[in-house]
């Protein structure tokens, strides 16, 4: 276990950030699943908010920016095909 004050603080901060990132990532994945199961009209209204969630994950380095781009592309194609 770490002995320095700064190391102990870093452990606390890391755990807090990890839990926040995990929550945001899981919430976004759930929203993506809901969007894929939704009908056309509902999916079109949900799409901007889901894309925004994905962009925020990429901005905060929770997911890679290219993965975010791929997810957004797939979602737009899915909604267009409905």
One Martini backbone bead per residue (centre of mass of N, CA, C, O) as a GRO file, in nm:
protein
   82
    1UNK     BB    1   0.100   0.034   0.017
    2UNK     BB    2   0.078   0.355   0.025
    3UNK     BB    3   0.246   0.639   0.198
    4UNK     BB    4   0.187   0.881   0.050
    5UNK     BB    5  -0.027   1.135   0.032
    6UNK     BB    6  -0.047   1.161  -0.282
    7UNK     BB    7  -0.101   0.858  -0.334
    8UNK     BB    8  -0.365   0.838  -0.175
    9UNK     BB    9  -0.514   1.052  -0.340
   10UNK     BB   10  -0.485   0.911  -0.614
   11UNK     BB   11  -0.652   0.664  -0.537
   12UNK     BB   12  -0.914   0.812  -0.481
   13UNK     BB   13  -0.944   0.953  -0.756
   14UNK     BB   14  -0.936   0.700  -0.936
   15UNK     BB   15  -1.190   0.566  -0.824
   16UNK     BB   16  -1.390   0.791  -0.888
   17UNK     BB   17  -1.336   0.797  -1.195
   18UNK     BB   18  -1.396   0.502  -1.256
   19UNK     BB   19  -1.696   0.510  -1.168
   20UNK     BB   20  -1.786   0.735  -1.358
   21UNK     BB   21  -1.700   0.602  -1.625
   22UNK     BB   22  -1.867   0.344  -1.591
   23UNK     BB   23  -2.143   0.479  -1.579
   24UNK     BB   24  -2.133   0.629  -1.852
   25UNK     BB   25  -2.083   0.379  -2.029
   26UNK     BB   26  -2.333   0.214  -1.947
   27UNK     BB   27  -2.547   0.425  -2.023
   28UNK     BB   28  -2.473   0.437  -2.323
   29UNK     BB   29  -2.515   0.138  -2.391
   30UNK     BB   30  -2.816   0.137  -2.316
   31UNK     BB   31  -2.903   0.355  -2.520
   32UNK     BB   32  -2.817   0.198  -2.771
   33UNK     BB   33  -3.004  -0.044  -2.730
   34UNK     BB   34  -3.269   0.116  -2.734
   35UNK     BB   35  -3.232   0.234  -3.019
   36UNK     BB   36  -3.221  -0.045  -3.171
   37UNK     BB   37  -3.527  -0.124  -3.059
   38UNK     BB   38  -3.655   0.103  -3.188
   39UNK     BB   39  -3.846   0.289  -3.361
   40UNK     BB   40  -3.826   0.531  -3.588
   41UNK     BB   41  -3.933   0.779  -3.428
   42UNK     BB   42  -3.782   0.724  -3.161
   43UNK     BB   43  -3.493   0.708  -3.282
   44UNK     BB   44  -3.480   1.000  -3.393
   45UNK     BB   45  -3.503   1.134  -3.105
   46UNK     BB   46  -3.252   0.977  -2.970
   47UNK     BB   47  -2.994   1.021  -3.144
   48UNK     BB   48  -2.869   1.295  -3.041
   49UNK     BB   49  -2.821   1.201  -2.745
   50UNK     BB   50  -2.641   0.955  -2.807
   51UNK     BB   51  -2.421   1.106  -2.962
   52UNK     BB   52  -2.347   1.288  -2.727
   53UNK     BB   53  -2.254   1.064  -2.536
   54UNK     BB   54  -2.027   0.955  -2.718
   55UNK     BB   55  -1.866   1.221  -2.737
   56UNK     BB   56  -1.804   1.241  -2.432
   57UNK     BB   57  -1.639   0.984  -2.412
   58UNK     BB   58  -1.420   1.072  -2.614
   59UNK     BB   59  -1.335   1.338  -2.475
   60UNK     BB   60  -1.265   1.161  -2.193
   61UNK     BB   61  -1.122   0.885  -2.276
   62UNK     BB   62  -1.313   0.623  -2.260
   63UNK     BB   63  -1.309   0.636  -2.565
   64UNK     BB   64  -1.229   0.618  -2.877
   65UNK     BB   65  -1.272   0.822  -3.146
   66UNK     BB   66  -1.312   0.593  -3.358
   67UNK     BB   67  -1.529   0.440  -3.207
   68UNK     BB   68  -1.730   0.670  -3.202
   69UNK     BB   69  -1.756   0.695  -3.508
   70UNK     BB   70  -1.859   0.407  -3.556
   71UNK     BB   71  -2.111   0.420  -3.383
   72UNK     BB   72  -2.247   0.661  -3.521
   73UNK     BB   73  -2.260   0.538  -3.802
   74UNK     BB   74  -2.432   0.289  -3.729
   75UNK     BB   75  -2.676   0.445  -3.615
   76UNK     BB   76  -2.749   0.609  -3.865
   77UNK     BB   77  -2.791   0.366  -4.051
   78UNK     BB   78  -3.012   0.231  -3.882
   79UNK     BB   79  -3.220   0.465  -3.887
   80UNK     BB   80  -3.236   0.487  -4.200
   81UNK     BB   81  -3.337   0.176  -4.238
   82UNK     BB   82  -3.627   0.195  -4.090
   0.00000   0.00000   0.00000
